[in-house]
Amino acid sequence: MNVNSPNMLVVEVLQGAASQNPEILKPAESKLKEWETQAGFYTTLFNVITNHSIDENVRWIAVLSMKNGVDRYWRKNAPNAIAESEKYSIKQGLLSDFTEPINQIAVQRAVLISKIARIDYPTEWPDLFPTLLTAVENANTLIQHRSLLTLHHVVKAIATKRLAGDRKIFYEFTSNIYNFILTLWNNYTETFVRDIFQDANVEIITMNLEKALLTLRILRKLSMHGFYKPHESESCMSFMEVIFEKAKIVLQSRKQLKGKGIYVLELCEKFIIHLTKVLLSVLHIHPFSFINFILPSLEFTFYYLFTDEGINFVFERFLIQCFNLIKNILLCVEYKTTKYSDSKYYSDTIRANQIKGEFFQSDRVADMCRKLIGHYFILTQDELDTWDSDPEDFSNDESGDSWKYSLRPSTDTLFVTIFHEYKETLIPVILELVAETNILVSPDDMQAILKKDAVYNAVGLCAFELYDEIDFDSWFVNTLFQELKIKDNNYRVIRRRVTALIGRWSGIKMSSELRPVLYECINNLLDPKEDMAVRLTAASTLRYAIDDFEFNCEQFKDYMFTAFNLLFILLKEARECETKMQVLNVMTLLIERMGSILQLELDSLVQYLPYLWQESEEHNMLRCAVVTTLIQLIKALGGVKPELNPFLLPIIQLGTDVSQHASLYLLEDCLELWLTVLEYSTAMTEPLMQLFSNMWPLMEYSTETLRHCLIICLVHLLLDPELVMRTQGVRIMQMCDSLMSDLKNEGIIVLMRLVETFLRASPLLGAETALPILPRIFERIYIGDSYPIITSMYLCVISRVLLSSHEIFTRVINSLAQKHGETEQVFLRKLLDMWLDKMRNVSQLDHRKLLGLALANLLTTQSAAVFERFGLVMLNILETLNDITKTEDNGLLTDSLILTEGQSPSDFDGGDCYYTTDHNQRKKQLILSDPVHTVVLKNYLQSQIFQLQSQVGMQQYEFLLQTIDEDSLSQLKEYITL
């Protein structure tokens, strides 16, 4: 490959990679992938990038390809690493030219340099920063801009390095460069502000504003990560101090930019926002360095948020930043005096707390509360217009971190924060506002309606704090219920807010007697004639009402069919996937709570879900909701309807196929669906067997899903033990064996349950099938270093193997003896010693009895190792007999673990098995056939003793009895004849 000039073949392939035609795009991408590891390829790409005569789309693809190559092949120890000589020439070329004319390519080129810098700076690229700083001072404005852009991305990349040595280097670098960047920022900022007030050419304003913003971004990273303690840096503190004045000047300047184009106005707003980001960042990372700026920040934000003069200068994103700044100051843990406060900084905490207290005086807090409710909580005309044009978009809940980016969530969270901090001051304010609005307002008085909406919003947000202050039952009956009856269009605002309000309070303070009235209200509000936004809010309110701890199914029975059908109509009418998901989640919860009673109403949903699945092909979160609904449907129906099978299994197939992109979203829910389908299936089918082919890659995919996979294997096995063992069993056990060394204790416990289930479901076939993993289990006991619970499970598996097949037990012992270079008897002796030692730590009675049965079984194997330990073996069996034997009223001794007539197997299943699924019925059959619950230990021991006598003769038998101590011998005679 010619590396001295743009290779035309490479240019052609890059053109293909820029194509929108898949037939051209795919071969081009494959060719670029093939060239990635060829010497000289990245030099050729660099030559394409720097040749301004080549089409910009081609150069764009070239720079993206080069970025990807740096990620994969730049490090020295990377496979197919780029040669040092080639890397050197590329770095020299990158720093030799800052005249890229296309801004998008310039940005990617700067990112490319930053990626290399993160790896090579400072040892492999010492001239990086000197070159950049020299270019910044160049008289050419384009070179200035591009070098600043590059400096910004390089600083941003290096600031992310967290090793101690890297941080020390960055501290030193910051101390050397900070004043230089601060001076540049001051100059550029003063210049663009002067240009604005002098009504200069918009291109000139834009140029200087872009440079001011780049230097500000650099300063932010340096201030955040370049100082161990920023307050010890005079330069950093001087920068922080001027932020407030600069922000005030630029906010005033912004007014002058109206009419000069959207780009420059947005650029100015970005500059202002970034000033607030500096404050938020230092507060978050260096709270004790921020203490001197608590009061200026609060005064600054109060002026612009809560005064009539300041509010004229604000814009939405600035409002959000100011709300978040106040909130973060209030919530900052380092500013709160608690018993957990760091004693090292206690005096600073006290000072910060005092500053907050001085600012948040009662009158000011009350004014802020009234302003938030009376101004910011009021629905705007834009919001009302959105309600009219797109009620679903208007109603979509913003959750998670939306308070960081959206105005209304940020307003709500600030209000909640202030109210929580100063509730003694604000509770009377809220009660006063409730009293003022506690009258029915005219449908024509929109201002009164909006004010009432704002007050109700506030009461909903601080419902928990108002628990003792508001008689909600009385308010609901006398006012809120009456307001819901007013159907005027303007009153939809109040109906929606009242609906949300009663949803919040239903789980906090609403008497049981009023629940039927609540359910009737919700059904009325879900009516298709009602406003869509009100209906969606009613759906959410229903979710609150039925997800409450005190929810009474009997009270809701008369309303549930109507509610379900109205929700179904709403689901079909909704257009947005997010809305469908919200409604579907409510229906799913309703099915979960009322499923068995709702069975007759579920057919319509069963018919609709396949259509919804197809409709949501591009919306994975809605598909997750569909899968969750299917899980609850199957449980509610008590089985898998035949008409669902053609729909269910392809969904599970898609969601559990880790080669499919959809599995990233659907995997967890589809594993749950798969498990549910198996649990409620009556018999194994060919499609279910085929579906299991997804299990092999799944078990290797992630440890997070492995537990679920092992449980699915277990449930799958019990559906048809013989078929599964003969077709898939050995591979399951081989996979488990390979995973075992990497599992933590919790994983091993689940895995051992699976292995033991093989042995319980079909003892002889199960032992043969489990053979691949048995040596590892035997060896774990032989070594004797396992966790007690896991040791108990290992011993249970060994015991079941012994009871199932002496031949397989012996085969495992032989193979391990050979592995350890010992005879069979020597290995068995050591294994028995560990068994007899660890058995005393086994606490579960069913496990102890299983081990006791296995030890009794060993008595007639005529093994020297067993005879040598005859006394200990009998002692362990005796202790087990003592543990599991109970004395009846008639004095007879009985085995407490034996299933008697009329007794349920659930008595021996931990109390968590109610046999409501077909799988639980299959578990019941396991218990009914388990020797632990069908074989009386003392009777089995007696038969083994008689057989032993006939095998060894009375002389040898008497000798064995002498190895048992007198006390134990006397106790044994109470159970059996010796």
Short mmCIF file of N, CA and C in Angstrom, two decimals, residues 534-654:
data_model
loop_
_atom_site.label_atom_id
_atom_site.label_comp_id
_atom_site.label_asym_id
_atom_site.label_seq_id
_atom_site.Cartn_x
_atom_site.Cartn_y
_atom_site.Cartn_z
N VAL A 534 -56.44 12.93 30.78
CA VAL A 534 -57.09 12.56 32.03
C VAL A 534 -57.17 11.04 32.15
N ARG A 535 -57.47 10.37 31.05
CA ARG A 535 -57.56 8.90 31.06
C ARG A 535 -56.21 8.27 31.40
N LEU A 536 -55.14 8.81 30.82
CA LEU A 536 -53.82 8.27 31.10
C LEU A 536 -53.43 8.48 32.56
N THR A 537 -53.81 9.64 33.10
CA THR A 537 -53.54 9.88 34.53
C THR A 537 -54.35 8.94 35.39
N ALA A 538 -55.59 8.66 34.98
CA ALA A 538 -56.44 7.72 35.72
C ALA A 538 -55.83 6.32 35.72
N ALA A 539 -55.22 5.93 34.60
CA ALA A 539 -54.54 4.63 34.55
C ALA A 539 -53.41 4.57 35.58
N SER A 540 -52.64 5.65 35.68
CA SER A 540 -51.56 5.69 36.68
C SER A 540 -52.12 5.65 38.09
N THR A 541 -53.24 6.35 38.30
CA THR A 541 -53.87 6.35 39.62
C THR A 541 -54.35 4.96 40.00
N LEU A 542 -54.89 4.23 39.02
CA LEU A 542 -55.30 2.85 39.29
C LEU A 542 -54.11 2.01 39.70
N ARG A 543 -52.96 2.25 39.06
CA ARG A 543 -51.75 1.50 39.43
C ARG A 543 -51.40 1.76 40.90
N TYR A 544 -51.43 3.03 41.31
CA TYR A 544 -51.16 3.35 42.72
C TYR A 544 -52.16 2.65 43.64
N ALA A 545 -53.44 2.65 43.24
CA ALA A 545 -54.50 2.13 44.11
C ALA A 545 -54.39 0.63 44.32
N ILE A 546 -54.05 -0.12 43.25
CA ILE A 546 -54.02 -1.59 43.40
C ILE A 546 -52.65 -2.10 43.83
N ASP A 547 -51.63 -1.22 43.78
CA ASP A 547 -50.29 -1.63 44.21
C ASP A 547 -50.04 -1.26 45.67
N ASP A 548 -51.12 -0.85 46.35
CA ASP A 548 -51.01 -0.42 47.74
C ASP A 548 -50.99 -1.64 48.66
N PHE A 549 -50.26 -1.53 49.75
CA PHE A 549 -50.13 -2.63 50.71
C PHE A 549 -51.50 -3.04 51.27
N GLU A 550 -52.40 -2.08 51.44
CA GLU A 550 -53.70 -2.36 52.04
C GLU A 550 -54.79 -2.65 51.00
N PHE A 551 -54.39 -2.87 49.76
CA PHE A 551 -55.36 -3.16 48.71
C PHE A 551 -56.16 -4.41 49.04
N ASN A 552 -57.49 -4.31 48.90
CA ASN A 552 -58.39 -5.41 49.22
C ASN A 552 -59.04 -5.90 47.92
N CYS A 553 -58.70 -7.12 47.51
CA CYS A 553 -59.23 -7.68 46.25
C CYS A 553 -60.75 -7.72 46.25
N GLU A 554 -61.33 -8.08 47.41
CA GLU A 554 -62.79 -8.22 47.47
C GLU A 554 -63.48 -6.90 47.19
N GLN A 555 -62.93 -5.81 47.69
CA GLN A 555 -63.52 -4.49 47.46
C GLN A 555 -63.50 -4.10 45.99
N PHE A 556 -62.50 -4.60 45.29
CA PHE A 556 -62.29 -4.17 43.90
C PHE A 556 -63.02 -5.05 42.89
N LYS A 557 -63.53 -6.20 43.33
CA LYS A 557 -64.10 -7.18 42.40
C LYS A 557 -65.21 -6.58 41.53
N ASP A 558 -66.06 -5.72 42.12
CA ASP A 558 -67.18 -5.16 41.37
C ASP A 558 -66.74 -4.15 40.31
N TYR A 559 -65.50 -3.70 40.38
CA TYR A 559 -65.03 -2.65 39.46
C TYR A 559 -63.98 -3.15 38.47
N MET A 560 -63.45 -4.36 38.72
CA MET A 560 -62.26 -4.77 37.96
C MET A 560 -62.56 -5.07 36.50
N PHE A 561 -63.72 -5.67 36.20
CA PHE A 561 -64.01 -5.99 34.80
C PHE A 561 -64.14 -4.72 33.96
N THR A 562 -64.84 -3.75 34.53
CA THR A 562 -64.98 -2.46 33.83
C THR A 562 -63.63 -1.80 33.66
N ALA A 563 -62.83 -1.79 34.73
CA ALA A 563 -61.50 -1.16 34.68
C ALA A 563 -60.63 -1.84 33.62
N PHE A 564 -60.66 -3.17 33.60
CA PHE A 564 -59.82 -3.91 32.65
C PHE A 564 -60.23 -3.59 31.21
N ASN A 565 -61.51 -3.60 30.94
CA ASN A 565 -61.99 -3.32 29.58
C ASN A 565 -61.69 -1.89 29.15
N LEU A 566 -61.82 -0.95 30.08
CA LEU A 566 -61.51 0.45 29.75
C LEU A 566 -60.02 0.64 29.49
N LEU A 567 -59.19 -0.05 30.26
CA LEU A 567 -57.75 0.00 30.02
C LEU A 567 -57.41 -0.59 28.66
N PHE A 568 -58.11 -1.66 28.30
CA PHE A 568 -57.85 -2.30 27.01
C PHE A 568 -58.22 -1.37 25.86
N ILE A 569 -59.32 -0.67 26.00
CA ILE A 569 -59.71 0.31 24.97
C ILE A 569 -58.65 1.41 24.89
N LEU A 570 -58.18 1.86 26.05
CA LEU A 570 -57.15 2.91 26.08
C LEU A 570 -55.85 2.42 25.44
N LEU A 571 -55.51 1.17 25.69
CA LEU A 571 -54.30 0.58 25.10
C LEU A 571 -54.38 0.59 23.58
N LYS A 572 -55.54 0.23 23.03
CA LYS A 572 -55.70 0.18 21.58
C LYS A 572 -55.74 1.57 20.96
N GLU A 573 -56.27 2.55 21.70
CA GLU A 573 -56.38 3.90 21.16
C GLU A 573 -55.05 4.66 21.21
N ALA A 574 -54.18 4.30 22.14
CA ALA A 574 -52.90 5.01 22.29
C ALA A 574 -52.05 4.84 21.04
N ARG A 575 -51.36 5.92 20.66
CA ARG A 575 -50.52 5.90 19.46
C ARG A 575 -49.05 5.72 19.81
N GLU A 576 -48.62 6.36 20.88
CA GLU A 576 -47.20 6.35 21.25
C GLU A 576 -46.84 5.05 21.98
N CYS A 577 -45.68 4.52 21.65
CA CYS A 577 -45.22 3.28 22.31
C CYS A 577 -45.07 3.47 23.81
N GLU A 578 -44.57 4.63 24.20
CA GLU A 578 -44.38 4.88 25.63
C GLU A 578 -45.72 4.86 26.37
N THR A 579 -46.76 5.40 25.71
CA THR A 579 -48.09 5.40 26.32
C THR A 579 -48.63 3.98 26.41
N LYS A 580 -48.49 3.22 25.34
CA LYS A 580 -48.94 1.82 25.35
C LYS A 580 -48.25 1.04 26.46
N MET A 581 -46.96 1.30 26.62
CA MET A 581 -46.20 0.61 27.65
C MET A 581 -46.73 0.97 29.04
N GLN A 582 -47.04 2.24 29.25
CA GLN A 582 -47.56 2.69 30.54
C GLN A 582 -48.89 1.99 30.85
N VAL A 583 -49.80 1.96 29.86
CA VAL A 583 -51.11 1.34 30.08
C VAL A 583 -50.96 -0.17 30.25
N LEU A 584 -50.12 -0.78 29.44
CA LEU A 584 -49.91 -2.22 29.51
C LEU A 584 -49.34 -2.62 30.88
N ASN A 585 -48.47 -1.80 31.43
CA ASN A 585 -47.90 -2.09 32.75
C ASN A 585 -48.99 -2.09 33.83
N VAL A 586 -49.96 -1.16 33.69
CA VAL A 586 -51.08 -1.13 34.65
C VAL A 586 -51.92 -2.39 34.50
N MET A 587 -52.20 -2.79 33.25
CA MET A 587 -52.98 -4.01 33.00
C MET A 587 -52.26 -5.23 33.56
N THR A 588 -50.95 -5.26 33.39
CA THR A 588 -50.16 -6.38 33.90
C THR A 588 -50.26 -6.48 35.42
N LEU A 589 -50.17 -5.34 36.08
CA LEU A 589 -50.30 -5.33 37.55
C LEU A 589 -51.70 -5.77 37.96
N LEU A 590 -52.70 -5.33 37.20
CA LEU A 590 -54.07 -5.72 37.49
C LEU A 590 -54.26 -7.23 37.35
N ILE A 591 -53.65 -7.81 36.31
CA ILE A 591 -53.71 -9.26 36.11
C ILE A 591 -53.01 -9.98 37.27
N GLU A 592 -51.88 -9.42 37.69
CA GLU A 592 -51.12 -10.04 38.78
C GLU A 592 -51.93 -10.05 40.07
N ARG A 593 -52.63 -8.93 40.35
CA ARG A 593 -53.38 -8.83 41.60
C ARG A 593 -54.73 -9.57 41.55
N MET A 594 -55.36 -9.60 40.37
CA MET A 594 -56.72 -10.14 40.27
C MET A 594 -56.83 -11.27 39.24
N GLY A 595 -55.68 -11.84 38.86
CA GLY A 595 -55.63 -12.74 37.71
C GLY A 595 -56.64 -13.85 37.69
N SER A 596 -56.73 -14.63 38.76
CA SER A 596 -57.61 -15.80 38.75
C SER A 596 -59.07 -15.41 38.57
N ILE A 597 -59.46 -14.23 39.06
CA ILE A 597 -60.85 -13.77 38.92
C ILE A 597 -61.08 -13.18 37.53
N LEU A 598 -60.02 -12.66 36.93
CA LEU A 598 -60.14 -11.96 35.65
C LEU A 598 -60.10 -12.89 34.43
N GLN A 599 -59.96 -14.17 34.64
CA GLN A 599 -59.70 -15.10 33.54
C GLN A 599 -60.63 -14.90 32.35
N LEU A 600 -61.90 -14.70 32.60
CA LEU A 600 -62.88 -14.60 31.51
C LEU A 600 -62.66 -13.37 30.65
N GLU A 601 -62.00 -12.34 31.20
CA GLU A 601 -61.81 -11.11 30.45
C GLU A 601 -60.49 -11.06 29.68
N LEU A 602 -59.69 -12.09 29.81
CA LEU A 602 -58.34 -12.03 29.27
C LEU A 602 -58.25 -12.40 27.79
N ASP A 603 -59.29 -12.99 27.25
CA ASP A 603 -59.23 -13.43 25.85
C ASP A 603 -58.94 -12.29 24.89
N SER A 604 -59.56 -11.14 25.14
CA SER A 604 -59.37 -10.00 24.23
C SER A 604 -57.91 -9.56 24.22
N LEU A 605 -57.29 -9.56 25.40
CA LEU A 605 -55.88 -9.18 25.48
C LEU A 605 -55.00 -10.23 24.82
N VAL A 606 -55.35 -11.51 25.00
CA VAL A 606 -54.60 -12.60 24.36
C VAL A 606 -54.61 -12.42 22.84
N GLN A 607 -55.75 -12.01 22.30
CA GLN A 607 -55.87 -11.82 20.86
C GLN A 607 -55.11 -10.58 20.38
N TYR A 608 -55.00 -9.57 21.25
CA TYR A 608 -54.40 -8.29 20.84
C TYR A 608 -52.88 -8.28 20.92
N LEU A 609 -52.32 -9.03 21.86
CA LEU A 609 -50.88 -8.96 22.11
C LEU A 609 -50.02 -9.31 20.89
N PRO A 610 -50.37 -10.33 20.08
CA PRO A 610 -49.56 -10.58 18.88
C PRO A 610 -49.49 -9.37 17.95
N TYR A 611 -50.62 -8.68 17.80
CA TYR A 611 -50.65 -7.47 16.97
C TYR A 611 -49.74 -6.40 17.57
N LEU A 612 -49.82 -6.22 18.89
CA LEU A 612 -48.99 -5.20 19.55
C LEU A 612 -47.51 -5.55 19.43
N TRP A 613 -47.19 -6.84 19.50
CA TRP A 613 -45.80 -7.27 19.35
C TRP A 613 -45.25 -6.88 17.98
N GLN A 614 -46.02 -7.14 16.95
CA GLN A 614 -45.59 -6.78 15.59
C GLN A 614 -45.46 -5.27 15.44
N GLU A 615 -46.38 -4.56 16.04
CA GLU A 615 -46.40 -3.09 15.93
C GLU A 615 -45.21 -2.45 16.62
N SER A 616 -44.67 -3.13 17.62
CA SER A 616 -43.60 -2.54 18.44
C SER A 616 -42.21 -3.03 18.05
N GLU A 617 -42.05 -3.43 16.80
CA GLU A 617 -40.78 -4.02 16.36
C GLU A 617 -39.59 -3.11 16.62
N GLU A 618 -39.78 -1.80 16.50
CA GLU A 618 -38.68 -0.85 16.68
C GLU A 618 -38.62 -0.30 18.10
N HIS A 619 -39.45 -0.82 18.99
CA HIS A 619 -39.53 -0.25 20.35
C HIS A 619 -39.34 -1.36 21.38
N ASN A 620 -38.10 -1.59 21.74
CA ASN A 620 -37.76 -2.73 22.59
C ASN A 620 -38.35 -2.64 24.00
N MET A 621 -38.48 -1.41 24.53
CA MET A 621 -39.02 -1.29 25.88
C MET A 621 -40.49 -1.68 25.92
N LEU A 622 -41.24 -1.35 24.85
CA LEU A 622 -42.63 -1.79 24.77
C LEU A 622 -42.69 -3.31 24.65
N ARG A 623 -41.77 -3.88 23.91
CA ARG A 623 -41.72 -5.34 23.79
C ARG A 623 -41.43 -5.99 25.15
N CYS A 624 -40.60 -5.34 25.94
CA CYS A 624 -40.36 -5.86 27.30
C CYS A 624 -41.66 -5.87 28.10
N ALA A 625 -42.46 -4.81 27.95
CA ALA A 625 -43.74 -4.74 28.65
C ALA A 625 -44.68 -5.84 28.17
N VAL A 626 -44.66 -6.13 26.86
CA VAL A 626 -45.49 -7.22 26.31
C VAL A 626 -45.07 -8.55 26.94
N VAL A 627 -43.76 -8.79 27.03
CA VAL A 627 -43.26 -10.04 27.62
C VAL A 627 -43.70 -10.17 29.07
N THR A 628 -43.58 -9.08 29.82
CA THR A 628 -43.99 -9.08 31.24
C THR A 628 -45.48 -9.39 31.36
N THR A 629 -46.28 -8.83 30.45
CA THR A 629 -47.72 -9.10 30.45
C THR A 629 -48.00 -10.57 30.16
N LEU A 630 -47.26 -11.14 29.22
CA LEU A 630 -47.45 -12.56 28.89
C LEU A 630 -47.17 -13.45 30.10
N ILE A 631 -46.15 -13.09 30.87
CA ILE A 631 -45.83 -13.86 32.07
C ILE A 631 -47.02 -13.89 33.03
N GLN A 632 -47.59 -12.69 33.27
CA GLN A 632 -48.74 -12.61 34.19
C GLN A 632 -49.98 -13.26 33.60
N LEU A 633 -50.13 -13.19 32.28
CA LEU A 633 -51.28 -13.83 31.62
C LEU A 633 -51.25 -15.34 31.84
N ILE A 634 -50.10 -15.93 31.62
CA ILE A 634 -49.96 -17.38 31.79
C ILE A 634 -50.28 -17.78 33.23
N LYS A 635 -49.79 -17.00 34.18
CA LYS A 635 -50.05 -17.29 35.59
C LYS A 635 -51.53 -17.14 35.91
N ALA A 636 -52.15 -16.08 35.35
CA ALA A 636 -53.57 -15.84 35.62
C ALA A 636 -54.44 -16.92 35.00
N LEU A 637 -54.07 -17.37 33.79
CA LEU A 637 -54.84 -18.39 33.10
C LEU A 637 -54.57 -19.79 33.66
N GLY A 638 -53.52 -19.91 34.45
CA GLY A 638 -53.19 -21.20 35.04
C GLY A 638 -52.63 -22.19 34.05
N GLY A 639 -52.12 -21.68 32.92
CA GLY A 639 -51.55 -22.55 31.91
C GLY A 639 -51.32 -21.79 30.62
N VAL A 640 -50.74 -22.47 29.64
CA VAL A 640 -50.45 -21.86 28.36
C VAL A 640 -51.56 -22.22 27.38
N LYS A 641 -52.33 -21.21 26.97
CA LYS A 641 -53.40 -21.46 26.00
C LYS A 641 -52.80 -21.92 24.68
N PRO A 642 -53.41 -22.92 24.04
CA PRO A 642 -52.86 -23.43 22.77
C PRO A 642 -52.67 -22.36 21.72
N GLU A 643 -53.60 -21.37 21.68
CA GLU A 643 -53.48 -20.32 20.67
C GLU A 643 -52.31 -19.38 20.93
N LEU A 644 -51.75 -19.44 22.16
CA LEU A 644 -50.61 -18.58 22.47
C LEU A 644 -49.28 -19.19 22.02
N ASN A 645 -49.22 -20.50 21.89
CA ASN A 645 -47.95 -21.18 21.59
C ASN A 645 -47.24 -20.66 20.34
N PRO A 646 -47.95 -20.50 19.21
CA PRO A 646 -47.26 -20.00 18.01
C PRO A 646 -46.70 -18.60 18.18
N PHE A 647 -47.19 -17.90 19.18
CA PHE A 647 -46.76 -16.53 19.46
C PHE A 647 -45.66 -16.49 20.52
N LEU A 648 -45.82 -17.33 21.57
CA LEU A 648 -44.91 -17.29 22.71
C LEU A 648 -43.50 -17.74 22.36
N LEU A 649 -43.42 -18.92 21.74
CA LEU A 649 -42.09 -19.51 21.56
C LEU A 649 -41.18 -18.70 20.64
N PRO A 650 -41.68 -18.11 19.54
CA PRO A 650 -40.80 -17.23 18.75
C PRO A 650 -40.30 -16.02 19.53
N ILE A 651 -41.13 -15.52 20.45
CA ILE A 651 -40.69 -14.40 21.29
C ILE A 651 -39.53 -14.84 22.18
N ILE A 652 -39.69 -16.00 22.83
CA ILE A 652 -38.62 -16.51 23.70
C ILE A 652 -37.38 -16.79 22.86
N GLN A 653 -37.58 -17.34 21.67
CA GLN A 653 -36.46 -17.63 20.77
C GLN A 653 -35.67 -16.37 20.45
N LEU A 654 -36.40 -15.30 20.11
CA LEU A 654 -35.75 -14.03 19.76
C LEU A 654 -35.04 -13.43 20.98
#
